[in-house]
Short mmCIF file of C-alpha atoms and ligand atoms in Angstrom, two decimals:
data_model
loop_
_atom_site.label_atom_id
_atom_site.label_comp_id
_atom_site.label_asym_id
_atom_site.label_seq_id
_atom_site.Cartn_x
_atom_site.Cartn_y
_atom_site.Cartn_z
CA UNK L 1 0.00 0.00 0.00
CA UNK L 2 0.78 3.63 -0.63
CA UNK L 3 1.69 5.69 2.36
CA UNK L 4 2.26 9.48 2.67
CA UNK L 5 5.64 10.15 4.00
CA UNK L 6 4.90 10.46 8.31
CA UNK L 7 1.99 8.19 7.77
CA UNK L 8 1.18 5.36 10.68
CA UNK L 9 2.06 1.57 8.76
CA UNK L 10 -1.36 1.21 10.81
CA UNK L 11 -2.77 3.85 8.43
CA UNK L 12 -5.37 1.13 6.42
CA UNK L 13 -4.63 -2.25 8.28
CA UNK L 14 -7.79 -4.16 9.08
CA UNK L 15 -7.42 -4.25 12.99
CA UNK L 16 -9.36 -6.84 15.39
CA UNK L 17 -9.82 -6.56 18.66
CA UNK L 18 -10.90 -8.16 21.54
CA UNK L 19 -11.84 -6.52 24.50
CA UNK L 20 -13.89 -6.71 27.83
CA UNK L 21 -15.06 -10.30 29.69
CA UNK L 22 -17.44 -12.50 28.63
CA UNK L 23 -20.24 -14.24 30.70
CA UNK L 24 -20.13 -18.09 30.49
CA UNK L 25 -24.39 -19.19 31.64
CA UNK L 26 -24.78 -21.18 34.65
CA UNK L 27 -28.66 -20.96 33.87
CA UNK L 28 -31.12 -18.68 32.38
CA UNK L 29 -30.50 -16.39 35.07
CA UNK L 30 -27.09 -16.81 36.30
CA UNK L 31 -23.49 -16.63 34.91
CA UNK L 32 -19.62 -16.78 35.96
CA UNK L 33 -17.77 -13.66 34.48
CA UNK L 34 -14.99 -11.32 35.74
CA UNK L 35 -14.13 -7.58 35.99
CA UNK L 36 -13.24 -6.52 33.11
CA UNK L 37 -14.23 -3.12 31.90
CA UNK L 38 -13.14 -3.02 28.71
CA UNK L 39 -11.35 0.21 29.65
CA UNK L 40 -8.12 -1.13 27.84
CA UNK L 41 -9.73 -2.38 24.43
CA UNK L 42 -11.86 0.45 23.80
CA UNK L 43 -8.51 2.75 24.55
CA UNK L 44 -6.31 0.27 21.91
CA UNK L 45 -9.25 0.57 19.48
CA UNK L 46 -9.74 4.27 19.66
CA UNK L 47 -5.81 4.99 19.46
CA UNK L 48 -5.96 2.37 16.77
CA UNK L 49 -8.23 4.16 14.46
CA UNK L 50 -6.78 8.01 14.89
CA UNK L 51 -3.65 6.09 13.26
CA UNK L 52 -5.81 5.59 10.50
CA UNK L 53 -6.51 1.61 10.91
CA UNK L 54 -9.98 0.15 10.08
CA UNK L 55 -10.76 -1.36 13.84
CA UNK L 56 -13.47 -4.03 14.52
CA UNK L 57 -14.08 -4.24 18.39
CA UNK L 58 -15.71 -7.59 19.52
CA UNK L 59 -16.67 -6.83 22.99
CA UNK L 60 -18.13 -8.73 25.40
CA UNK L 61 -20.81 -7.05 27.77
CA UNK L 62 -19.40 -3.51 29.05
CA UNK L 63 -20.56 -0.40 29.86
CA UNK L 64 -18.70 1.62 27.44
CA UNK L 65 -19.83 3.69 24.06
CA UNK L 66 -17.86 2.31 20.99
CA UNK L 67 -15.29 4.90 19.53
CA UNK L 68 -16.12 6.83 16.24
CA UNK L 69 -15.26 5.02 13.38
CA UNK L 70 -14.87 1.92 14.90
CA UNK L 71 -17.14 -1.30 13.32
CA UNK L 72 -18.11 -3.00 17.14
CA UNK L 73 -19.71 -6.65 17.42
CA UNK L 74 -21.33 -7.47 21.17
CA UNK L 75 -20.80 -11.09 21.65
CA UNK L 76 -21.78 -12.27 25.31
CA UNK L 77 -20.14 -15.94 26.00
CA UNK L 78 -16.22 -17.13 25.03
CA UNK L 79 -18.07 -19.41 22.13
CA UNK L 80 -19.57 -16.05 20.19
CA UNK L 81 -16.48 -14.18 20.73
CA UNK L 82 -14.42 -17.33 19.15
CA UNK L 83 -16.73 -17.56 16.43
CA UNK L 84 -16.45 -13.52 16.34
CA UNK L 85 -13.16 -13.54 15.63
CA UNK L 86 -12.82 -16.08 13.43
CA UNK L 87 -14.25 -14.91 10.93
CA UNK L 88 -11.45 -11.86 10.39
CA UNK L 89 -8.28 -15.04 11.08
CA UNK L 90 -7.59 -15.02 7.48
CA UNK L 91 -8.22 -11.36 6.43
CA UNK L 92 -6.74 -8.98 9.30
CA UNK L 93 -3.61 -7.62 9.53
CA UNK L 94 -2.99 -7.52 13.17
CA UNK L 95 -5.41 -8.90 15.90
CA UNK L 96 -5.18 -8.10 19.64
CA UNK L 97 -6.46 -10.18 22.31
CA UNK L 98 -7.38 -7.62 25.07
CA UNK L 99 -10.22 -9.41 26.36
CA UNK L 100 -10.55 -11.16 29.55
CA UNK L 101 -12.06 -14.89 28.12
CA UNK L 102 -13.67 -16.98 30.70
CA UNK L 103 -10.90 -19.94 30.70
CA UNK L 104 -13.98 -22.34 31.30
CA UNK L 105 -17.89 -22.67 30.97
CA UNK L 106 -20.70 -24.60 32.66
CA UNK L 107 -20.39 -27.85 30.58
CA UNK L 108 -24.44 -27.97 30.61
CA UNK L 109 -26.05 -24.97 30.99
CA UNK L 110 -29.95 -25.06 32.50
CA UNK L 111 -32.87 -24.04 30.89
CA UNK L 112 -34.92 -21.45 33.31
CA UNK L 113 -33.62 -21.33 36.61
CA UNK L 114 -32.12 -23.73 39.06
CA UNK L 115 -34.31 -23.94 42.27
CA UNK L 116 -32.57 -23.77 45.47
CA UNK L 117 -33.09 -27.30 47.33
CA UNK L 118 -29.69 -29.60 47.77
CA UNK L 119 -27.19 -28.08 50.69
CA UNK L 120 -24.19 -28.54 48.42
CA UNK L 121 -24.35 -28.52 44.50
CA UNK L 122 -21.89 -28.97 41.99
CA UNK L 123 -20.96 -27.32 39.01
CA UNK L 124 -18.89 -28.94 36.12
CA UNK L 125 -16.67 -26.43 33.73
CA UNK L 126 -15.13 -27.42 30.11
CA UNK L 127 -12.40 -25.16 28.86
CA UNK L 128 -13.21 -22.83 26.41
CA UNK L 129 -11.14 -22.17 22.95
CA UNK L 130 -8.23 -20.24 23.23
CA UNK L 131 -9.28 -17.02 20.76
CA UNK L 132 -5.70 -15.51 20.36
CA UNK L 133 -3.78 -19.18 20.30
CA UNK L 134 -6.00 -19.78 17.87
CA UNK L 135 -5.28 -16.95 15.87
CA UNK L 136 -1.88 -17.43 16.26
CA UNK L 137 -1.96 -20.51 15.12
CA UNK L 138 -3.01 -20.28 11.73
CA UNK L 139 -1.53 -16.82 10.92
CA UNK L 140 0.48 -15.93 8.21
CA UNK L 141 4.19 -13.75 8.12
CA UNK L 142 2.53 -10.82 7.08
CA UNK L 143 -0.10 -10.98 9.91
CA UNK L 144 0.86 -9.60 13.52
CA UNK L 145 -0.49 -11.20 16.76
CA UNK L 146 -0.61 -9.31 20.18
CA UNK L 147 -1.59 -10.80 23.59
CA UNK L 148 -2.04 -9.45 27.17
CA UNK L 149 -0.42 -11.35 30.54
CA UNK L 150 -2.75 -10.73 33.37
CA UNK L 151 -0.35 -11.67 36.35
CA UNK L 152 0.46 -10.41 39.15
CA UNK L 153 3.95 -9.59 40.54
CA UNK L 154 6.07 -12.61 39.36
CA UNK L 155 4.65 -13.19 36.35
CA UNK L 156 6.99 -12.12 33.80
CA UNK L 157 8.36 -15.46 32.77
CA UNK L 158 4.61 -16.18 32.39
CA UNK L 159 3.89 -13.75 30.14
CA UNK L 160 7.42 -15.19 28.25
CA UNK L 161 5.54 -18.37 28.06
CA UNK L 162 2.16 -17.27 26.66
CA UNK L 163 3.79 -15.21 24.25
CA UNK L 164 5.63 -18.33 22.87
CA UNK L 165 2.52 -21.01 23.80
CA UNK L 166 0.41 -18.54 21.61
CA UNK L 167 3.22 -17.78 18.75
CA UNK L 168 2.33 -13.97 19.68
CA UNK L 169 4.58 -11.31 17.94
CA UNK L 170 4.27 -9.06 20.98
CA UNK L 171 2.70 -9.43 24.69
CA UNK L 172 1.57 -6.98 27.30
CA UNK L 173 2.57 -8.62 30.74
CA UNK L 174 -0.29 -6.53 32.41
CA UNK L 175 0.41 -6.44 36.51
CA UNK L 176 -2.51 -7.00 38.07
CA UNK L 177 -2.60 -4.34 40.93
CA UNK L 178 -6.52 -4.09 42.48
CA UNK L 179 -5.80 -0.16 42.62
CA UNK L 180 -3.76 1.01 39.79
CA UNK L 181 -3.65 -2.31 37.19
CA UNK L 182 -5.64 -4.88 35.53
CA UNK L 183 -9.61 -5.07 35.79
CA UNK L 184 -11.90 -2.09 36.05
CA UNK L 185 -9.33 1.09 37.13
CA UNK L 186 -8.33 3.83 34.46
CA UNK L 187 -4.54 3.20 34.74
CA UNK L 188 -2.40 0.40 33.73
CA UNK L 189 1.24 -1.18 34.34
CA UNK L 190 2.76 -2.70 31.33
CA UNK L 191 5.61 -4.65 30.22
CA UNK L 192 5.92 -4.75 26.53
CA UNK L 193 7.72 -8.34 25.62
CA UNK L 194 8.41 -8.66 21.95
CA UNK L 195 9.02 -12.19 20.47
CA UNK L 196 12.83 -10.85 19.71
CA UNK L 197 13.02 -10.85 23.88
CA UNK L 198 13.04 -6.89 23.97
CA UNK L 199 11.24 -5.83 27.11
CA UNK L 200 10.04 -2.34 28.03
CA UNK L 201 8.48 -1.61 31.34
CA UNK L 202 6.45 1.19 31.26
CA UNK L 203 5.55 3.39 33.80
CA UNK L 204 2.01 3.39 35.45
CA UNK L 205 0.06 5.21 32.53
CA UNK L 206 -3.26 5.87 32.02
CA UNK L 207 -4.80 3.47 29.94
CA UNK L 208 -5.08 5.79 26.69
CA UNK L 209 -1.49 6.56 27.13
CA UNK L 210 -0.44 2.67 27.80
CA UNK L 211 -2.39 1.96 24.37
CA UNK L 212 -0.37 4.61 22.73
CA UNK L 213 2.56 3.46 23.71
CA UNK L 214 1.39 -0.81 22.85
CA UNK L 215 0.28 0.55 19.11
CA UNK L 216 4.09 2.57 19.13
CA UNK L 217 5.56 -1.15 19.77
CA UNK L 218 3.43 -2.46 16.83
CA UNK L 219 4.26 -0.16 14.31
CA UNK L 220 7.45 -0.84 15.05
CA UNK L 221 7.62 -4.29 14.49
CA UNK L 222 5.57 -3.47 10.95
CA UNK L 223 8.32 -0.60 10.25
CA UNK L 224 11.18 -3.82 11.27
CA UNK L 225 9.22 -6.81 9.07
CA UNK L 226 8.06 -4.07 6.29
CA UNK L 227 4.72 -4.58 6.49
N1 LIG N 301 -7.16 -15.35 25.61
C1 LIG N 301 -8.03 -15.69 24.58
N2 LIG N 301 -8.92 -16.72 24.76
C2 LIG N 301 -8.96 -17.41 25.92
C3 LIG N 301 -8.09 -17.07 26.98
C4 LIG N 301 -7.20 -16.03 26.78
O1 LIG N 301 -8.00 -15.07 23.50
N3 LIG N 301 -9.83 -18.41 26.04
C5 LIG N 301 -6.19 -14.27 25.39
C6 LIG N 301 -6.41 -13.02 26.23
O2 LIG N 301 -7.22 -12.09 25.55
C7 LIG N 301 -4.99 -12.50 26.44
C8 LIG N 301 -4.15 -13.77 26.41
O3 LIG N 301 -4.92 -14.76 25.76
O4 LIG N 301 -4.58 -11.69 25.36
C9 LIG N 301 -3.71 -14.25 27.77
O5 LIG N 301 -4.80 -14.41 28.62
P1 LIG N 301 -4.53 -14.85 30.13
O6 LIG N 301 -5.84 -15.08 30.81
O7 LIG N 301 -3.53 -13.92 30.76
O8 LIG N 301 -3.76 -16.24 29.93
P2 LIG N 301 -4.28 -17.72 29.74
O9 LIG N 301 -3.57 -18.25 28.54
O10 LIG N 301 -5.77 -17.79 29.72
O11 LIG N 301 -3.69 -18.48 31.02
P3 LIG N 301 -4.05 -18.27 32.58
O12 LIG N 301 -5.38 -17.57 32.69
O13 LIG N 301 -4.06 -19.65 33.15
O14 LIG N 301 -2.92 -17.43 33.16
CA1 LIG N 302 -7.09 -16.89 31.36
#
């Protein structure tokens, strides 16, 4: 593609990404989630598209207005937002897994509503699809996959790990701090792990800064690969 000289190499990439938690049914009433906001999707996807990228946002359920210019799908469960995604595997040029998946889901959900009775009850969980192993999986060279590490203090080599489990090009170990990090707050603390080993720690940032600085990383590695 033609680029004006100073242009973002995000300026016309098709950009997914996945942001938010999802909510896994326990019945027709009840579900097992987590507390995600969304704050740090919505942030990548708004940055995203002021670089001049064409951003799809599949969200699970938040409480957040999509960003202008931004194409957003509302899935609910870890099964939509697989099936989502998939469809934009084989045509995006970078995808970003911001979204906090339920790991597992009630293996049978129940119709209606379960009725209180039994003292103790028990609840069986099946693991749900990995949505950005999967992706990383099947993409090609020219395609760029980025992941998020929600740990918390020692968790580095675990984000190390994902981002070779996953074959991610770049991961965000994300320190989970209940005050300044992670789930529901307006700041973040990043490390930025490339798959070359490069690590920058970033400062505690607010999460619109933090997603400038991930999609700074990114067009790096397209300025590096020439994409
Ligand atoms: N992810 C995903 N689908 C899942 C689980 C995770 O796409 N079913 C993505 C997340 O969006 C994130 C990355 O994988 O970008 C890492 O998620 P995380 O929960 O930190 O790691 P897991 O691989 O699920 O391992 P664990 O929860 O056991 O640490
Ligand atoms: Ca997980």
């Amino acid at each position: 593609a033609l680029h004006n000289s100073g242009s973002s190499p995000l300026q016309g990439k098709s950009v997914v990404i996945t942001a938010g938690p999802t909510r896994e049914k326990i019945d027709g009433v009840r579900f097992i989630s987590n507390y995600s906001s969304g704050k740090m999707g919505f942030a990548i996807a708004r940055a995203a598209e002021k670089r001049g990228a064409l951003v799809t946002l599949i969200t699970g359920p938040v409480h957040l207005p999509a960003p202008p210019g931004v194409e957003r799908l509302d899935v609910e469960s870890a099964l939509e937002m697989n099936a989502a995604a998939e469809v934009f595997f084989g045509k995006c040029d970078l995808f970003i897994g911001a979204a906090a998946v339920s790991d597992y889901r009630p293996a049978t959900p129940i119709e209606g509503k379960i009725k209180k009775g039994a003292e103790n009850i028990e609840l069986t969980l099946v693991k749900n699809p990995d949505i950005l192993a999967g992706f990383g999986r099947q993409k090609s060279s020219a395609q760029l996959a980025v992941g998020f590490a929600l740990e918390t203090r020692t968790g580095l080599d675990n984000a190390r790990k994902k981002l070779a489990e996953k074959n991610l090009d770049l991961i965000a170990f994300n320190y989970f701090d209940r005050k300044n990090s992670g789930f529901d707050v307006d700041t973040n603390i990043l490390t930025l792990i490339g798959c070359d080993g490069m690590t920058t720690e970033l400062p505690l940032l607010t999460k619109d800064a933090a997603a400038e600085k991930l999609l700074d990383a990114i067009e790096q590695l397209c300025l590096e690969r020439a994409l």
